[in-house]
Amino acid sequence: MRASIISLVGCLINLTSATGIRVKAGQSIQAAINAAHPGSKIVVEAGTYAEQLTISKNGIELHASKGVILVPPPTPVTNGCTGLAGPDTNAGICIIGTDVKLADFVKEHRKVILVGSRVAGVRVKGFDVRGFVGLNIAIVGAKDTDVRENTVYDGTAYGMLTVGSIGTLITRNKVSSADLKFIGICMDDKSDVAVTWNSVSEYGIALCIQTNGALVAQNTATNICVGAFVDPGVVGAEVLHNHIGPSNPLCNPFFGNFSAGIVIGGGIDSEVHRNDVSGMSDGGDPVNIAAGVFIYDDPTSVATGNVVTFNNLTNNEQDILLLSAGANTIVHNDCSTPAELCV
């Protein structure tokens, strides 16, 4: 009898390990995360969950079934992502290492100064995250995080932000808002970030690139002011095979009378190839700036060594706008203006 009981218990444990932890509507996702062992898979069943989630355990796989909606709780919860995008901001899903030290907020988001231990191998898939004041999904001081096939809506500062992390993959997500918000997806990591096959709309900047060697490929950005922005001093970003445009009419005047498909603002050694950019408009006001590709020097960094080739640039106020004293290579693009750069 004792042997039979031991055998039955063993079978139950194996069954639990194989099927993972299930969360049903009315239950707490965070409670399941807290109870889970590292490496656990948590499956969330359809329903609306008013929670903020924090994941700091290695190998957690958080999978949402169809119809899972995550919305802000009545009272915000303070966690490691609180204040990340400025005072009184929070994240819907906060994937964060332990003993993370953040710099004071100056602009955009707080920088990661120190990570005690990186949370590794977290995967978040299939969630519909809506309306968080700050960020819908944040990845902070993590390693090898995989965020895929989520729908994030109306994140006021960011749809998604990865900061101070290593090896982040953000892929096949849909990021949008009801009106023009700040940044769709931003990568401010230590290294090895890939942002691929995402769809971003109704954000001022769809794809914010602040990581050396970032791979930004096969994304679609529509009704935006800037499709992809390579920040000053960022080295070796790859912007490949993205589809960008048209611009959002609200860019003029609400986004500084400015719109561009791809911006290299003091970036260095960027590789910008085989992107499609169309419909970047100045709203009929020639004072405004609107370009397919815009390269300029920042006061802190001269845009140099950037290679822009084989891009399809059509129906933009100006296809290529070059305001840099640096040595850049701009050849073999399908464009019309200015003629000297479209040969």
Coordinates of C-alpha atoms in Angstrom, one line a residue, residues 9-340:
V9 CA 2.2 10.9 -5.5
G10 CA 5.1 10.6 -8.0
C11 CA 2.6 10.5 -10.8
L12 CA 0.8 13.6 -9.5
I13 CA 4.0 15.5 -9.2
N14 CA 5.0 14.5 -12.8
L15 CA 1.5 15.6 -14.0
T16 CA 1.9 18.9 -12.3
S17 CA 5.3 19.4 -13.8
A18 CA 4.2 18.5 -17.3
T19 CA 1.0 20.6 -17.4
G20 CA 2.3 23.6 -15.4
I21 CA 0.4 25.8 -13.1
R22 CA -3.0 27.1 -14.3
V23 CA -4.6 30.3 -13.3
K24 CA -8.4 30.7 -13.8
A25 CA -10.4 33.9 -14.0
G26 CA -10.9 35.3 -10.5
Q27 CA -7.6 34.0 -9.3
S28 CA -4.4 35.9 -8.9
I29 CA -1.6 35.6 -11.5
Q30 CA 0.9 37.2 -9.1
A31 CA 0.0 34.6 -6.5
A32 CA 0.8 31.9 -9.0
I33 CA 4.1 33.5 -9.8
N34 CA 5.0 33.8 -6.1
A35 CA 4.2 30.1 -5.5
A36 CA 6.0 28.9 -8.6
H37 CA 9.5 27.4 -8.6
P38 CA 12.1 28.7 -11.0
G39 CA 11.6 27.1 -14.4
S40 CA 7.8 26.7 -14.0
K41 CA 5.3 27.2 -16.7
I42 CA 2.2 29.2 -15.8
V43 CA -0.8 29.1 -18.1
V44 CA -3.4 31.9 -17.6
E45 CA -7.0 31.1 -18.7
A46 CA -9.3 33.7 -20.4
G47 CA -10.5 36.5 -18.2
T48 CA -9.8 40.1 -17.2
Y49 CA -7.2 40.4 -14.4
A50 CA -6.7 43.7 -12.6
E51 CA -3.1 43.2 -11.5
Q52 CA 0.5 44.4 -11.9
L53 CA 2.8 41.5 -12.3
T54 CA 6.4 41.2 -11.1
I55 CA 8.7 38.3 -12.3
S56 CA 12.0 37.9 -10.7
K57 CA 12.4 34.1 -10.8
N58 CA 14.6 32.4 -13.4
G59 CA 13.0 30.4 -16.2
I60 CA 9.4 31.4 -15.6
E61 CA 7.2 30.9 -18.6
L62 CA 4.0 32.9 -18.4
H63 CA 1.6 32.0 -21.2
A64 CA -1.8 33.6 -21.7
S65 CA -4.7 31.7 -23.3
K66 CA -6.8 33.6 -25.9
G67 CA -8.8 36.3 -24.1
V68 CA -6.5 37.1 -21.2
I69 CA -6.6 40.9 -20.5
L70 CA -4.4 42.6 -18.0
V71 CA -5.5 46.0 -16.7
P72 CA -4.4 48.3 -13.9
P73 CA -5.5 47.4 -10.4
P74 CA -7.7 49.9 -8.5
T75 CA -4.7 50.8 -6.3
P76 CA -1.2 50.8 -7.9
V77 CA 1.3 48.3 -6.5
T78 CA 4.9 49.5 -5.7
N79 CA 7.6 47.3 -7.2
G80 CA 11.0 47.6 -8.9
C81 CA 9.4 49.2 -12.0
T82 CA 7.6 51.9 -10.1
G83 CA 8.9 55.3 -11.2
L84 CA 10.8 53.8 -14.1
A85 CA 9.3 56.1 -16.7
G86 CA 9.0 59.1 -14.3
P87 CA 7.1 59.9 -11.1
D88 CA 3.9 58.0 -10.5
T89 CA 4.5 55.5 -13.4
N90 CA 4.2 51.7 -13.2
A91 CA 4.4 48.7 -15.4
G92 CA 1.8 46.1 -16.2
I93 CA 4.3 43.3 -16.4
C94 CA 7.7 44.0 -14.7
I95 CA 10.5 41.5 -15.4
I96 CA 13.3 42.5 -13.1
G97 CA 16.5 41.2 -11.6
T98 CA 17.4 41.4 -8.0
D99 CA 19.1 44.3 -6.2
V100 CA 18.7 46.5 -9.3
K101 CA 19.8 50.1 -8.7
L102 CA 18.3 52.8 -11.0
A103 CA 19.6 56.3 -11.6
D104 CA 17.3 59.2 -10.8
F105 CA 14.8 60.1 -13.5
V106 CA 16.0 62.8 -15.9
K107 CA 14.0 62.2 -19.1
E108 CA 12.3 59.3 -20.9
H109 CA 13.2 56.6 -18.4
R110 CA 15.6 55.8 -15.5
K111 CA 18.9 54.1 -16.4
V112 CA 20.1 50.9 -14.8
I113 CA 23.3 51.6 -12.7
L114 CA 23.8 48.2 -11.1
V115 CA 22.2 44.7 -11.2
G116 CA 22.9 42.3 -8.3
S117 CA 21.6 39.2 -10.1
R118 CA 19.9 39.1 -13.5
V119 CA 16.7 37.2 -13.8
A120 CA 17.3 34.8 -16.7
G121 CA 15.2 32.9 -19.2
V122 CA 11.8 34.5 -18.6
R123 CA 9.2 34.1 -21.3
V124 CA 5.9 36.1 -21.6
K125 CA 3.5 35.2 -24.4
G126 CA 0.0 36.0 -25.5
F127 CA -1.2 38.7 -23.1
D128 CA -3.4 41.7 -23.9
V129 CA -2.0 44.4 -21.6
R130 CA -4.0 47.7 -21.5
G131 CA -3.8 51.2 -20.2
F132 CA -1.0 51.3 -17.6
V133 CA 0.2 54.7 -16.7
G134 CA 3.9 54.4 -17.6
L135 CA 4.7 51.1 -19.3
N136 CA 2.7 48.0 -20.3
I137 CA 5.7 45.7 -20.3
A138 CA 9.2 46.5 -18.7
I139 CA 12.3 44.3 -18.8
V140 CA 14.9 45.6 -16.3
G141 CA 18.2 44.0 -15.4
A142 CA 17.3 40.7 -17.1
K143 CA 19.0 38.1 -19.3
D144 CA 17.6 36.1 -22.2
T145 CA 14.1 37.4 -21.9
D146 CA 11.6 36.4 -24.6
V147 CA 8.5 38.6 -25.0
R148 CA 6.3 37.5 -27.9
E149 CA 2.8 37.6 -29.4
N150 CA 1.4 40.1 -26.9
T151 CA -1.0 42.9 -27.6
V152 CA -0.2 46.1 -25.6
Y153 CA -2.5 49.1 -25.8
D154 CA -2.3 52.6 -24.4
G155 CA 0.9 52.4 -22.4
T156 CA 1.2 56.2 -21.7
A157 CA 5.0 56.5 -21.9
Y158 CA 6.0 53.1 -23.4
G159 CA 4.4 50.1 -24.9
M160 CA 7.5 48.1 -24.0
L161 CA 10.9 49.0 -22.6
T162 CA 13.9 46.8 -22.1
V163 CA 16.7 48.6 -20.1
G164 CA 19.9 47.4 -18.6
S165 CA 19.3 43.9 -19.9
I166 CA 21.2 41.3 -22.0
G167 CA 19.9 39.1 -24.8
T168 CA 16.3 40.4 -24.9
L169 CA 14.1 39.2 -27.7
I170 CA 10.9 41.2 -28.4
T171 CA 9.0 39.6 -31.3
R172 CA 5.6 39.4 -33.0
N173 CA 3.9 41.8 -30.6
K174 CA 1.2 44.4 -31.5
V175 CA 1.7 47.8 -29.9
S176 CA -0.9 50.5 -30.3
S177 CA -2.8 53.3 -28.6
A178 CA -6.0 55.3 -29.0
D179 CA -4.1 58.5 -29.7
L180 CA -0.5 59.6 -30.1
K181 CA 1.6 58.4 -27.2
F182 CA 5.4 58.6 -26.6
I183 CA 7.4 55.4 -27.5
G184 CA 6.1 52.1 -28.7
I185 CA 9.2 49.9 -28.1
C186 CA 12.5 51.1 -26.7
M187 CA 15.7 49.2 -26.2
D188 CA 18.3 50.6 -23.8
D189 CA 20.1 47.4 -23.0
K190 CA 23.7 46.4 -22.3
S191 CA 23.9 44.2 -25.4
D192 CA 22.4 41.7 -27.7
V193 CA 18.8 42.9 -28.2
A194 CA 16.6 41.9 -31.1
V195 CA 13.2 43.5 -31.9
T196 CA 11.6 41.7 -34.8
W197 CA 8.3 41.2 -36.6
N198 CA 6.4 43.6 -34.3
S199 CA 3.6 46.0 -35.3
V200 CA 3.5 49.5 -33.8
S201 CA 1.0 52.3 -34.5
E202 CA -0.1 55.6 -32.9
Y203 CA 3.2 56.3 -31.1
G204 CA 5.5 59.3 -31.6
I205 CA 8.5 57.0 -31.9
A206 CA 7.7 53.4 -32.9
L207 CA 11.2 51.9 -32.3
C208 CA 13.7 53.7 -30.0
I209 CA 17.3 52.3 -30.4
Q210 CA 19.7 53.0 -27.5
T211 CA 21.7 49.7 -27.6
N212 CA 24.9 49.1 -29.4
G213 CA 24.5 46.4 -32.0
A214 CA 20.7 46.3 -31.7
L215 CA 18.9 44.2 -34.4
V216 CA 15.7 45.9 -35.5
A217 CA 14.2 43.9 -38.4
Q218 CA 10.9 43.1 -40.1
N219 CA 8.8 45.4 -38.0
T220 CA 5.8 47.5 -39.3
A221 CA 5.3 51.0 -38.0
T222 CA 2.2 53.0 -39.2
N223 CA 0.6 56.3 -38.1
I224 CA 3.7 57.3 -36.2
C225 CA 6.1 60.3 -36.2
V226 CA 9.3 58.4 -36.3
G227 CA 9.6 54.8 -37.3
A228 CA 13.1 53.9 -36.0
F229 CA 15.3 56.3 -34.1
V230 CA 19.0 55.6 -33.6
D231 CA 20.1 57.7 -30.6
P232 CA 23.3 59.7 -30.3
G233 CA 26.5 57.6 -29.8
V234 CA 24.8 54.3 -30.4
V235 CA 27.2 52.1 -32.4
G236 CA 26.4 49.4 -34.9
A237 CA 22.6 49.3 -34.9
E238 CA 21.1 47.2 -37.7
V239 CA 17.8 48.5 -39.1
L240 CA 16.7 46.0 -41.7
H241 CA 13.6 45.1 -43.8
N242 CA 11.2 47.3 -41.8
H243 CA 8.0 48.7 -43.3
I244 CA 7.4 52.3 -42.1
G245 CA 4.7 54.9 -42.9
P246 CA 2.5 56.8 -43.3
S247 CA 3.2 59.5 -40.6
N248 CA 0.5 60.5 -38.2
P249 CA -1.2 63.8 -38.9
L250 CA -0.9 64.7 -35.2
C251 CA 2.9 64.9 -35.6
N252 CA 2.4 68.5 -36.7
P253 CA 2.3 70.3 -34.3
F254 CA 2.1 67.8 -31.4
F255 CA 5.4 66.1 -32.1
G256 CA 7.6 69.1 -32.8
N257 CA 6.5 69.5 -36.4
F258 CA 8.7 66.5 -37.3
S259 CA 8.3 63.1 -38.9
A260 CA 10.7 60.7 -40.4
G261 CA 10.8 57.0 -41.2
I262 CA 14.3 56.3 -40.0
V263 CA 16.4 58.8 -38.0
I264 CA 20.1 58.5 -37.3
G265 CA 20.7 61.3 -34.8
G266 CA 24.4 61.1 -34.1
G267 CA 24.4 57.3 -34.4
I268 CA 27.7 55.6 -35.5
D269 CA 28.2 52.7 -37.9
S270 CA 24.5 51.9 -38.3
E271 CA 23.5 49.5 -41.1
V272 CA 20.2 50.6 -42.7
H273 CA 19.2 48.3 -45.5
R274 CA 16.2 47.2 -47.5
N275 CA 13.5 49.1 -45.5
D276 CA 10.3 50.4 -47.1
V277 CA 9.4 54.0 -46.0
S278 CA 6.5 55.9 -47.5
G279 CA 4.1 58.7 -46.7
M280 CA 6.2 60.8 -44.3
S281 CA 4.4 64.1 -44.6
D282 CA 5.0 67.7 -43.4
G283 CA 1.2 68.3 -43.3
G284 CA 1.4 70.9 -46.1
D285 CA 3.7 73.2 -44.1
P286 CA 7.2 73.5 -45.6
V287 CA 8.6 74.7 -42.3
N288 CA 8.0 71.2 -40.9
I289 CA 10.6 68.4 -41.4
A290 CA 9.4 65.2 -43.0
A291 CA 11.8 62.7 -44.5
G292 CA 12.1 59.0 -45.3
V293 CA 15.7 58.8 -43.9
F294 CA 17.1 61.6 -41.8
I295 CA 20.7 61.7 -40.7
Y296 CA 22.0 64.6 -38.5
D297 CA 24.8 65.4 -36.0
D298 CA 23.9 65.6 -32.3
P299 CA 25.9 68.1 -30.2
T300 CA 27.3 65.1 -28.4
S301 CA 28.0 62.8 -31.4
V302 CA 28.7 63.2 -35.1
A303 CA 26.8 60.7 -37.2
T304 CA 29.5 58.8 -39.0
G305 CA 30.2 55.5 -40.6
N306 CA 26.5 54.8 -41.3
V307 CA 25.6 52.8 -44.4
V308 CA 22.2 53.3 -45.9
T309 CA 21.6 51.1 -49.0
F310 CA 18.9 49.4 -51.0
N311 CA 16.0 51.1 -49.2
N312 CA 12.7 51.8 -51.0
L313 CA 11.8 55.4 -50.2
T314 CA 8.6 56.8 -51.8
N315 CA 6.0 59.5 -51.4
N316 CA 7.9 61.3 -48.7
E317 CA 8.3 65.1 -48.6
Q318 CA 12.0 64.4 -48.9
D319 CA 13.3 60.9 -49.3
I320 CA 16.7 61.5 -47.7
L321 CA 17.7 64.4 -45.5
L322 CA 21.4 64.6 -44.7
L323 CA 22.5 67.2 -42.2
S324 CA 25.7 65.6 -41.0
A325 CA 29.4 66.5 -41.4
G326 CA 30.3 62.9 -40.9
A327 CA 31.4 60.4 -43.5
N328 CA 28.4 58.2 -44.3
T329 CA 27.6 55.9 -47.2
I330 CA 24.2 56.5 -48.9
V331 CA 23.9 54.5 -52.2
H332 CA 21.7 52.2 -54.2
N333 CA 18.4 53.5 -52.7
D334 CA 15.2 53.6 -54.7
C335 CA 14.2 57.2 -54.1
S336 CA 13.9 60.6 -55.9
T337 CA 14.8 63.4 -53.6
P338 CA 17.4 64.8 -53.4
A339 CA 18.7 63.7 -56.8
E340 CA 22.3 63.7 -55.8

